[in-house]
């Protein structure tokens, strides 16, 4: 299990218990959801882990939790983000908060690492 702590929320990748090829990693989040950083279709704070859904582009390989936003690196190098975006930290070309993952729009097509700070995001 890969566990991260954001400003007011937690996120983790939960790995399958079996080696079944049909099993996939599951991203879960809990805590404050004021800006959609938990990635839930129905907004609201969570005291227990809840699955983040809506990833398109492959299985989640890495995760970063920042200041009221989260990022997931998918297989194939696709980067997604959700949560607070008032200053562009999601990288989707808007300043709109997102309650579900959106693809980061940057000239580079594939990323290998991702990190999140209080009000910024980094990927290489």
mmCIF file of N, CA and C in Angstrom:
data_model
loop_
_atom_site.group_PDB
_atom_site.id
_atom_site.type_symbol
_atom_site.label_atom_id
_atom_site.label_comp_id
_atom_site.label_asym_id
_atom_site.label_seq_id
_atom_site.Cartn_x
_atom_site.Cartn_y
_atom_site.Cartn_z
ATOM 1 N N UNK A 1 0.835 -1.163 0.000
ATOM 2 C CA UNK A 1 0.000 0.000 0.000
ATOM 3 C C UNK A 1 0.891 1.241 0.000
ATOM 4 N N UNK A 2 0.543 2.197 -0.806
ATOM 5 C CA UNK A 2 1.275 3.451 -0.948
ATOM 6 C C UNK A 2 0.382 4.544 -0.376
ATOM 7 N N UNK A 3 0.785 5.198 0.726
ATOM 8 C CA UNK A 3 -0.052 6.145 1.456
ATOM 9 C C UNK A 3 0.570 7.540 1.401
ATOM 10 N N UNK A 4 -0.266 8.561 1.128
ATOM 11 C CA UNK A 4 0.198 9.938 1.036
ATOM 12 C C UNK A 4 -0.660 10.853 1.882
ATOM 13 N N UNK A 5 -0.078 11.917 2.366
ATOM 14 C CA UNK A 5 -0.787 12.890 3.180
ATOM 15 C C UNK A 5 -0.776 14.229 2.470
ATOM 16 N N UNK A 6 -1.981 14.763 2.177
ATOM 17 C CA UNK A 6 -2.110 16.091 1.591
ATOM 18 C C UNK A 6 -2.347 17.107 2.696
ATOM 19 N N UNK A 7 -2.727 18.318 2.327
ATOM 20 C CA UNK A 7 -2.947 19.379 3.316
ATOM 21 C C UNK A 7 -4.046 18.996 4.307
ATOM 22 N N UNK A 8 -5.187 18.574 3.796
ATOM 23 C CA UNK A 8 -6.322 18.215 4.648
ATOM 24 C C UNK A 8 -6.956 16.890 4.231
ATOM 25 N N UNK A 9 -6.226 16.104 3.452
ATOM 26 C CA UNK A 9 -6.780 14.838 2.989
ATOM 27 C C UNK A 9 -5.673 13.795 2.867
ATOM 28 N N UNK A 10 -6.100 12.547 2.826
ATOM 29 C CA UNK A 10 -5.189 11.413 2.648
ATOM 30 C C UNK A 10 -5.547 10.715 1.343
ATOM 31 N N UNK A 11 -4.559 10.077 0.747
ATOM 32 C CA UNK A 11 -4.796 9.271 -0.444
ATOM 33 C C UNK A 11 -3.873 8.066 -0.395
ATOM 34 N N UNK A 12 -4.300 6.993 -1.027
ATOM 35 C CA UNK A 12 -3.456 5.801 -1.080
ATOM 36 C C UNK A 12 -3.792 4.989 -2.308
ATOM 37 N N UNK A 13 -2.811 4.199 -2.718
ATOM 38 C CA UNK A 13 -3.045 3.184 -3.741
ATOM 39 C C UNK A 13 -3.176 1.868 -3.009
ATOM 40 N N UNK A 14 -4.275 1.208 -3.197
ATOM 41 C CA UNK A 14 -4.504 -0.099 -2.570
ATOM 42 C C UNK A 14 -4.227 -1.164 -3.621
ATOM 43 N N UNK A 15 -3.259 -2.006 -3.331
ATOM 44 C CA UNK A 15 -2.867 -3.045 -4.270
ATOM 45 C C UNK A 15 -3.740 -4.273 -4.099
ATOM 46 N N UNK A 16 -4.012 -5.000 -5.189
ATOM 47 C CA UNK A 16 -4.839 -6.200 -5.083
ATOM 48 C C UNK A 16 -4.190 -7.251 -4.191
ATOM 49 N N UNK A 17 -5.018 -8.015 -3.518
ATOM 50 C CA UNK A 17 -4.523 -9.055 -2.615
ATOM 51 C C UNK A 17 -4.010 -10.263 -3.381
ATOM 52 N N UNK A 18 -4.484 -10.436 -4.600
ATOM 53 C CA UNK A 18 -4.066 -11.600 -5.379
ATOM 54 C C UNK A 18 -3.243 -11.171 -6.579
ATOM 55 N N UNK A 19 -2.656 -12.136 -7.225
ATOM 56 C CA UNK A 19 -1.880 -11.880 -8.436
ATOM 57 C C UNK A 19 -2.754 -12.020 -9.678
ATOM 58 N N UNK A 20 -4.051 -12.039 -9.496
ATOM 59 C CA UNK A 20 -5.001 -12.166 -10.589
ATOM 60 C C UNK A 20 -4.790 -11.018 -11.583
ATOM 61 N N UNK A 21 -4.630 -11.321 -12.836
ATOM 62 C CA UNK A 21 -4.360 -10.297 -13.853
ATOM 63 C C UNK A 21 -5.526 -9.343 -14.027
ATOM 64 N N UNK A 22 -6.726 -9.755 -13.621
ATOM 65 C CA UNK A 22 -7.887 -8.887 -13.741
ATOM 66 C C UNK A 22 -7.952 -7.875 -12.600
ATOM 67 N N UNK A 23 -7.198 -8.100 -11.538
ATOM 68 C CA UNK A 23 -7.197 -7.181 -10.398
ATOM 69 C C UNK A 23 -6.393 -5.940 -10.738
ATOM 70 N N UNK A 24 -6.882 -4.794 -10.308
ATOM 71 C CA UNK A 24 -6.171 -3.542 -10.552
ATOM 72 C C UNK A 24 -5.991 -2.795 -9.244
ATOM 73 N N UNK A 25 -5.038 -1.905 -9.244
ATOM 74 C CA UNK A 25 -4.825 -1.057 -8.079
ATOM 75 C C UNK A 25 -6.017 -0.119 -7.940
ATOM 76 N N UNK A 26 -6.334 0.203 -6.700
ATOM 77 C CA UNK A 26 -7.445 1.103 -6.451
ATOM 78 C C UNK A 26 -6.942 2.324 -5.689
ATOM 79 N N UNK A 27 -7.272 3.500 -6.195
ATOM 80 C CA UNK A 27 -6.944 4.731 -5.487
ATOM 81 C C UNK A 27 -8.094 5.019 -4.523
ATOM 82 N N UNK A 28 -7.734 5.306 -3.277
ATOM 83 C CA UNK A 28 -8.719 5.640 -2.261
ATOM 84 C C UNK A 28 -8.325 6.960 -1.616
ATOM 85 N N UNK A 29 -9.322 7.739 -1.186
ATOM 86 C CA UNK A 29 -9.057 9.023 -0.543
ATOM 87 C C UNK A 29 -10.076 9.259 0.565
ATOM 88 N N UNK A 30 -9.663 10.063 1.572
ATOM 89 C CA UNK A 30 -10.564 10.417 2.670
ATOM 90 C C UNK A 30 -10.077 11.704 3.321
ATOM 91 N N UNK A 31 -10.975 12.349 4.063
ATOM 92 C CA UNK A 31 -10.658 13.610 4.735
ATOM 93 C C UNK A 31 -11.527 14.733 4.213
ATOM 94 N N UNK A 32 -10.962 15.950 4.147
ATOM 95 C CA UNK A 32 -11.657 17.148 3.700
ATOM 96 C C UNK A 32 -11.848 17.105 2.183
ATOM 97 N N UNK A 33 -13.046 17.423 1.730
ATOM 98 C CA UNK A 33 -13.345 17.404 0.291
ATOM 99 C C UNK A 33 -13.868 18.756 -0.183
ATOM 100 N N UNK A 34 -13.412 19.829 0.430
ATOM 101 C CA UNK A 34 -13.927 21.164 0.120
ATOM 102 C C UNK A 34 -13.754 21.556 -1.347
ATOM 103 N N UNK A 35 -12.751 21.013 -2.030
ATOM 104 C CA UNK A 35 -12.459 21.423 -3.406
ATOM 105 C C UNK A 35 -12.476 20.252 -4.388
ATOM 106 N N UNK A 36 -12.996 19.110 -3.971
ATOM 107 C CA UNK A 36 -13.040 17.945 -4.850
ATOM 108 C C UNK A 36 -11.802 17.087 -4.799
ATOM 109 N N UNK A 37 -10.905 17.349 -3.833
ATOM 110 C CA UNK A 37 -9.629 16.632 -3.785
ATOM 111 C C UNK A 37 -9.762 15.150 -3.452
ATOM 112 N N UNK A 38 -10.934 14.709 -3.036
ATOM 113 C CA UNK A 38 -11.126 13.274 -2.790
ATOM 114 C C UNK A 38 -11.540 12.526 -4.049
ATOM 115 N N UNK A 39 -11.875 13.257 -5.107
ATOM 116 C CA UNK A 39 -12.224 12.619 -6.371
ATOM 117 C C UNK A 39 -13.532 11.856 -6.331
ATOM 118 N N UNK A 40 -14.466 12.313 -5.535
ATOM 119 C CA UNK A 40 -15.764 11.643 -5.388
ATOM 120 C C UNK A 40 -16.815 12.325 -6.259
ATOM 121 N N UNK A 41 -17.682 11.544 -6.901
ATOM 122 C CA UNK A 41 -18.729 12.126 -7.730
ATOM 123 C C UNK A 41 -19.762 12.869 -6.875
ATOM 124 N N UNK A 42 -19.924 12.445 -5.632
ATOM 125 C CA UNK A 42 -20.809 13.137 -4.696
ATOM 126 C C UNK A 42 -19.907 13.806 -3.667
ATOM 127 N N UNK A 43 -19.838 15.166 -3.691
ATOM 128 C CA UNK A 43 -18.922 15.859 -2.790
ATOM 129 C C UNK A 43 -19.277 15.671 -1.319
ATOM 130 N N UNK A 44 -18.277 15.779 -0.494
ATOM 131 C CA UNK A 44 -18.478 15.692 0.944
ATOM 132 C C UNK A 44 -17.273 15.081 1.623
ATOM 133 N N UNK A 45 -17.019 15.537 2.844
ATOM 134 C CA UNK A 45 -15.916 14.997 3.621
ATOM 135 C C UNK A 45 -16.140 13.514 3.890
ATOM 136 N N UNK A 46 -15.053 12.760 3.994
ATOM 137 C CA UNK A 46 -15.133 11.316 4.234
ATOM 138 C C UNK A 46 -14.253 10.947 5.419
ATOM 139 N N UNK A 47 -14.795 10.140 6.330
ATOM 140 C CA UNK A 47 -14.003 9.671 7.467
ATOM 141 C C UNK A 47 -13.428 8.278 7.216
ATOM 142 N N UNK A 48 -13.856 7.645 6.135
ATOM 143 C CA UNK A 48 -13.335 6.331 5.743
ATOM 144 C C UNK A 48 -12.859 6.389 4.296
ATOM 145 N N UNK A 49 -11.871 5.573 3.929
ATOM 146 C CA UNK A 49 -11.400 5.565 2.539
ATOM 147 C C UNK A 49 -12.527 5.249 1.558
ATOM 148 N N UNK A 50 -12.559 6.006 0.461
ATOM 149 C CA UNK A 50 -13.530 5.789 -0.609
ATOM 150 C C UNK A 50 -12.778 5.764 -1.936
ATOM 151 N N UNK A 51 -13.225 4.927 -2.848
ATOM 152 C CA UNK A 51 -12.544 4.755 -4.133
ATOM 153 C C UNK A 51 -12.662 6.002 -4.996
ATOM 154 N N UNK A 52 -11.551 6.377 -5.634
ATOM 155 C CA UNK A 52 -11.533 7.432 -6.635
ATOM 156 C C UNK A 52 -11.718 6.736 -7.972
ATOM 157 N N UNK A 53 -12.667 7.203 -8.767
ATOM 158 C CA UNK A 53 -12.931 6.580 -10.069
ATOM 159 C C UNK A 53 -12.775 7.624 -11.169
ATOM 160 N N UNK A 54 -12.891 7.186 -12.390
ATOM 161 C CA UNK A 54 -12.846 8.113 -13.516
ATOM 162 C C UNK A 54 -11.505 8.217 -14.192
ATOM 163 N N UNK A 55 -10.594 7.291 -13.901
ATOM 164 C CA UNK A 55 -9.293 7.310 -14.574
ATOM 165 C C UNK A 55 -9.457 6.735 -15.973
ATOM 166 N N UNK A 56 -8.926 7.446 -16.969
ATOM 167 C CA UNK A 56 -8.917 6.903 -18.322
ATOM 168 C C UNK A 56 -7.484 7.000 -18.829
ATOM 169 N N UNK A 57 -7.004 5.937 -19.393
ATOM 170 C CA UNK A 57 -5.644 5.950 -19.912
ATOM 171 C C UNK A 57 -4.749 4.906 -19.291
ATOM 172 N N UNK A 58 -5.286 4.070 -18.405
ATOM 173 C CA UNK A 58 -4.468 3.002 -17.848
ATOM 174 C C UNK A 58 -4.538 2.910 -16.347
ATOM 175 N N UNK A 59 -3.818 1.939 -15.822
ATOM 176 C CA UNK A 59 -3.783 1.683 -14.390
ATOM 177 C C UNK A 59 -2.936 2.736 -13.676
ATOM 178 N N UNK A 60 -3.307 3.080 -12.448
ATOM 179 C CA UNK A 60 -2.562 4.053 -11.657
ATOM 180 C C UNK A 60 -1.248 3.429 -11.194
ATOM 181 N N UNK A 61 -0.142 4.129 -11.478
ATOM 182 C CA UNK A 61 1.179 3.646 -11.111
ATOM 183 C C UNK A 61 1.762 4.402 -9.921
ATOM 184 N N UNK A 62 1.419 5.698 -9.795
ATOM 185 C CA UNK A 62 1.937 6.521 -8.706
ATOM 186 C C UNK A 62 0.902 7.580 -8.366
ATOM 187 N N UNK A 63 1.043 8.161 -7.188
ATOM 188 C CA UNK A 63 0.057 9.088 -6.668
ATOM 189 C C UNK A 63 0.769 10.181 -5.884
ATOM 190 N N UNK A 64 0.219 11.400 -5.924
ATOM 191 C CA UNK A 64 0.741 12.518 -5.134
ATOM 192 C C UNK A 64 -0.438 13.274 -4.536
ATOM 193 N N UNK A 65 -0.333 13.638 -3.263
ATOM 194 C CA UNK A 65 -1.368 14.419 -2.584
ATOM 195 C C UNK A 65 -0.749 15.740 -2.157
ATOM 196 N N UNK A 66 -1.337 16.833 -2.618
ATOM 197 C CA UNK A 66 -0.801 18.159 -2.307
ATOM 198 C C UNK A 66 -1.778 18.966 -1.479
ATOM 199 N N UNK A 67 -1.643 20.279 -1.570
ATOM 200 C CA UNK A 67 -2.532 21.172 -0.849
ATOM 201 C C UNK A 67 -3.882 21.237 -1.528
ATOM 202 N N UNK A 68 -4.819 20.431 -1.097
ATOM 203 C CA UNK A 68 -6.185 20.388 -1.619
ATOM 204 C C UNK A 68 -6.284 19.941 -3.074
ATOM 205 N N UNK A 69 -5.298 19.200 -3.545
ATOM 206 C CA UNK A 69 -5.380 18.579 -4.859
ATOM 207 C C UNK A 69 -4.602 17.266 -4.837
ATOM 208 N N UNK A 70 -4.908 16.406 -5.797
ATOM 209 C CA UNK A 70 -4.242 15.118 -5.915
ATOM 210 C C UNK A 70 -3.881 14.878 -7.372
ATOM 211 N N UNK A 71 -2.853 14.076 -7.588
ATOM 212 C CA UNK A 71 -2.396 13.731 -8.926
ATOM 213 C C UNK A 71 -2.160 12.232 -9.007
ATOM 214 N N UNK A 72 -2.432 11.659 -10.160
ATOM 215 C CA UNK A 72 -2.151 10.244 -10.381
ATOM 216 C C UNK A 72 -1.410 10.080 -11.694
ATOM 217 N N UNK A 73 -0.350 9.299 -11.649
ATOM 218 C CA UNK A 73 0.417 8.955 -12.834
ATOM 219 C C UNK A 73 -0.057 7.582 -13.293
ATOM 220 N N UNK A 74 -0.541 7.524 -14.521
ATOM 221 C CA UNK A 74 -1.068 6.274 -15.059
ATOM 222 C C UNK A 74 -0.014 5.561 -15.893
ATOM 223 N N UNK A 75 -0.213 4.254 -16.080
ATOM 224 C CA UNK A 75 0.716 3.513 -16.928
ATOM 225 C C UNK A 75 0.729 4.168 -18.301
ATOM 226 N N UNK A 76 1.855 4.155 -18.937
ATOM 227 C CA UNK A 76 2.002 4.832 -20.218
ATOM 228 C C UNK A 76 2.382 6.293 -20.068
ATOM 229 N N UNK A 77 2.510 6.777 -18.815
ATOM 230 C CA UNK A 77 2.967 8.136 -18.579
ATOM 231 C C UNK A 77 1.917 9.220 -18.602
ATOM 232 N N UNK A 78 0.638 8.851 -18.661
ATOM 233 C CA UNK A 78 -0.441 9.846 -18.639
ATOM 234 C C UNK A 78 -0.581 10.380 -17.216
ATOM 235 N N UNK A 79 -0.733 11.704 -17.086
ATOM 236 C CA UNK A 79 -0.856 12.338 -15.779
ATOM 237 C C UNK A 79 -2.260 12.923 -15.628
ATOM 238 N N UNK A 80 -2.890 12.667 -14.484
ATOM 239 C CA UNK A 80 -4.218 13.209 -14.202
ATOM 240 C C UNK A 80 -4.196 13.959 -12.874
ATOM 241 N N UNK A 81 -5.150 14.883 -12.699
ATOM 242 C CA UNK A 81 -5.245 15.629 -11.459
ATOM 243 C C UNK A 81 -6.689 15.962 -11.128
ATOM 244 N N UNK A 82 -6.951 16.225 -9.848
ATOM 245 C CA UNK A 82 -8.286 16.625 -9.408
ATOM 246 C C UNK A 82 -8.172 17.396 -8.099
ATOM 247 N N UNK A 83 -9.204 18.192 -7.791
ATOM 248 C CA UNK A 83 -9.221 19.007 -6.582
ATOM 249 C C UNK A 83 -9.136 20.488 -6.902
ATOM 250 N N UNK A 84 -8.510 21.261 -6.011
ATOM 251 C CA UNK A 84 -8.401 22.715 -6.143
ATOM 252 C C UNK A 84 -7.542 23.088 -7.347
ATOM 253 N N UNK A 85 -8.057 24.016 -8.169
ATOM 254 C CA UNK A 85 -7.329 24.435 -9.361
ATOM 255 C C UNK A 85 -7.364 25.949 -9.535
ATOM 256 N N UNK A 86 -7.600 26.687 -8.462
ATOM 257 C CA UNK A 86 -7.735 28.139 -8.582
ATOM 258 C C UNK A 86 -6.477 28.812 -9.100
ATOM 259 N N UNK A 87 -5.339 28.151 -8.995
ATOM 260 C CA UNK A 87 -4.086 28.719 -9.480
ATOM 261 C C UNK A 87 -3.429 27.858 -10.560
ATOM 262 N N UNK A 88 -4.175 26.946 -11.136
ATOM 263 C CA UNK A 88 -3.675 26.132 -12.240
ATOM 264 C C UNK A 88 -2.891 24.905 -11.854
ATOM 265 N N UNK A 89 -2.934 24.509 -10.592
ATOM 266 C CA UNK A 89 -2.103 23.384 -10.144
ATOM 267 C C UNK A 89 -2.481 22.038 -10.766
ATOM 268 N N UNK A 90 -3.680 21.933 -11.362
ATOM 269 C CA UNK A 90 -4.065 20.668 -12.008
ATOM 270 C C UNK A 90 -3.481 20.542 -13.409
ATOM 271 N N UNK A 91 -3.105 21.638 -14.021
ATOM 272 C CA UNK A 91 -2.451 21.584 -15.326
ATOM 273 C C UNK A 91 -3.347 21.199 -16.480
ATOM 274 N N UNK A 92 -4.660 21.412 -16.333
ATOM 275 C CA UNK A 92 -5.571 21.051 -17.423
ATOM 276 C C UNK A 92 -5.939 22.244 -18.299
ATOM 277 N N UNK A 93 -5.274 23.383 -18.088
ATOM 278 C CA UNK A 93 -5.533 24.555 -18.915
ATOM 279 C C UNK A 93 -6.684 25.415 -18.430
ATOM 280 N N UNK A 94 -7.258 25.081 -17.289
ATOM 281 C CA UNK A 94 -8.350 25.872 -16.727
ATOM 282 C C UNK A 94 -7.991 26.293 -15.310
ATOM 283 N N UNK A 95 -8.884 27.010 -14.687
ATOM 284 C CA UNK A 95 -8.760 27.355 -13.268
ATOM 285 C C UNK A 95 -9.992 26.848 -12.533
ATOM 286 N N UNK A 96 -10.506 25.715 -12.980
ATOM 287 C CA UNK A 96 -11.743 25.142 -12.459
ATOM 288 C C UNK A 96 -11.438 23.972 -11.536
ATOM 289 N N UNK A 97 -11.986 24.004 -10.328
ATOM 290 C CA UNK A 97 -11.834 22.868 -9.413
ATOM 291 C C UNK A 97 -12.485 21.644 -10.037
ATOM 292 N N UNK A 98 -11.890 20.477 -9.811
ATOM 293 C CA UNK A 98 -12.387 19.231 -10.411
ATOM 294 C C UNK A 98 -12.597 18.176 -9.331
ATOM 295 N N UNK A 99 -13.775 17.541 -9.344
ATOM 296 C CA UNK A 99 -14.076 16.479 -8.386
ATOM 297 C C UNK A 99 -13.772 15.103 -8.962
ATOM 298 N N UNK A 100 -13.295 15.061 -10.195
ATOM 299 C CA UNK A 100 -12.921 13.798 -10.841
ATOM 300 C C UNK A 100 -11.624 14.033 -11.609
ATOM 301 N N UNK A 101 -10.838 12.989 -11.815
ATOM 302 C CA UNK A 101 -9.562 13.154 -12.518
ATOM 303 C C UNK A 101 -9.719 13.722 -13.922
ATOM 304 N N UNK A 102 -8.856 14.681 -14.260
ATOM 305 C CA UNK A 102 -8.763 15.234 -15.611
ATOM 306 C C UNK A 102 -7.317 15.070 -16.081
ATOM 307 N N UNK A 103 -7.135 14.950 -17.366
ATOM 308 C CA UNK A 103 -5.799 14.755 -17.917
ATOM 309 C C UNK A 103 -5.039 16.073 -17.915
ATOM 310 N N UNK A 104 -3.800 16.035 -17.447
ATOM 311 C CA UNK A 104 -2.918 17.197 -17.442
ATOM 312 C C UNK A 104 -2.506 17.476 -18.884
ATOM 313 N N UNK A 105 -2.643 18.717 -19.290
ATOM 314 C CA UNK A 105 -2.337 19.115 -20.670
ATOM 315 C C UNK A 105 -1.014 19.867 -20.726
ATOM 316 N N UNK A 106 0.038 19.142 -21.032
ATOM 317 C CA UNK A 106 1.369 19.726 -21.159
ATOM 318 C C UNK A 106 1.984 19.145 -22.430
ATOM 319 N N UNK A 107 2.883 19.886 -23.042
ATOM 320 C CA UNK A 107 3.486 19.450 -24.301
ATOM 321 C C UNK A 107 4.097 18.057 -24.223
ATOM 322 N N UNK A 108 4.618 17.724 -23.065
ATOM 323 C CA UNK A 108 5.235 16.405 -22.905
ATOM 324 C C UNK A 108 4.128 15.350 -22.868
ATOM 325 N N UNK A 109 4.314 14.244 -23.536
ATOM 326 C CA UNK A 109 3.281 13.226 -23.605
ATOM 327 C C UNK A 109 3.363 12.186 -22.497
ATOM 328 N N UNK A 110 4.570 11.902 -21.998
ATOM 329 C CA UNK A 110 4.732 10.837 -21.012
ATOM 330 C C UNK A 110 5.554 11.314 -19.832
ATOM 331 N N UNK A 111 5.079 10.969 -18.658
ATOM 332 C CA UNK A 111 5.765 11.325 -17.426
ATOM 333 C C UNK A 111 6.215 10.057 -16.705
ATOM 334 N N UNK A 112 7.193 10.192 -15.828
ATOM 335 C CA UNK A 112 7.691 9.055 -15.065
ATOM 336 C C UNK A 112 7.548 9.248 -13.567
ATOM 337 N N UNK A 113 7.555 10.504 -13.110
ATOM 338 C CA UNK A 113 7.402 10.784 -11.682
ATOM 339 C C UNK A 113 6.456 11.960 -11.491
ATOM 340 N N UNK A 114 5.816 12.001 -10.328
ATOM 341 C CA UNK A 114 4.882 13.073 -10.013
ATOM 342 C C UNK A 114 5.017 13.446 -8.538
ATOM 343 N N UNK A 115 4.934 14.727 -8.239
ATOM 344 C CA UNK A 115 4.955 15.234 -6.865
ATOM 345 C C UNK A 115 3.958 16.380 -6.768
ATOM 346 N N UNK A 116 3.478 16.640 -5.570
ATOM 347 C CA UNK A 116 2.537 17.738 -5.356
ATOM 348 C C UNK A 116 2.943 18.517 -4.117
ATOM 349 N N UNK A 117 2.933 19.841 -4.233
ATOM 350 C CA UNK A 117 3.207 20.719 -3.106
ATOM 351 C C UNK A 117 1.928 21.375 -2.632
ATOM 352 N N UNK A 118 2.059 22.350 -1.755
ATOM 353 C CA UNK A 118 0.883 23.025 -1.215
ATOM 354 C C UNK A 118 0.075 23.715 -2.314
ATOM 355 N N UNK A 119 0.723 24.404 -3.224
ATOM 356 C CA UNK A 119 0.013 25.142 -4.265
ATOM 357 C C UNK A 119 0.636 24.935 -5.641
ATOM 358 N N UNK A 120 1.326 23.807 -5.830
ATOM 359 C CA UNK A 120 1.934 23.545 -7.121
ATOM 360 C C UNK A 120 2.068 22.039 -7.350
ATOM 361 N N UNK A 121 2.355 21.696 -8.588
ATOM 362 C CA UNK A 121 2.554 20.295 -8.963
ATOM 363 C C UNK A 121 3.824 20.178 -9.794
ATOM 364 N N UNK A 122 4.477 19.032 -9.692
ATOM 365 C CA UNK A 122 5.708 18.771 -10.445
ATOM 366 C C UNK A 122 5.612 17.399 -11.099
ATOM 367 N N UNK A 123 6.100 17.301 -12.323
ATOM 368 C CA UNK A 123 6.149 16.013 -13.008
ATOM 369 C C UNK A 123 7.321 16.023 -13.971
ATOM 370 N N UNK A 124 7.915 14.886 -14.153
ATOM 371 C CA UNK A 124 9.030 14.762 -15.089
ATOM 372 C C UNK A 124 8.933 13.431 -15.814
#
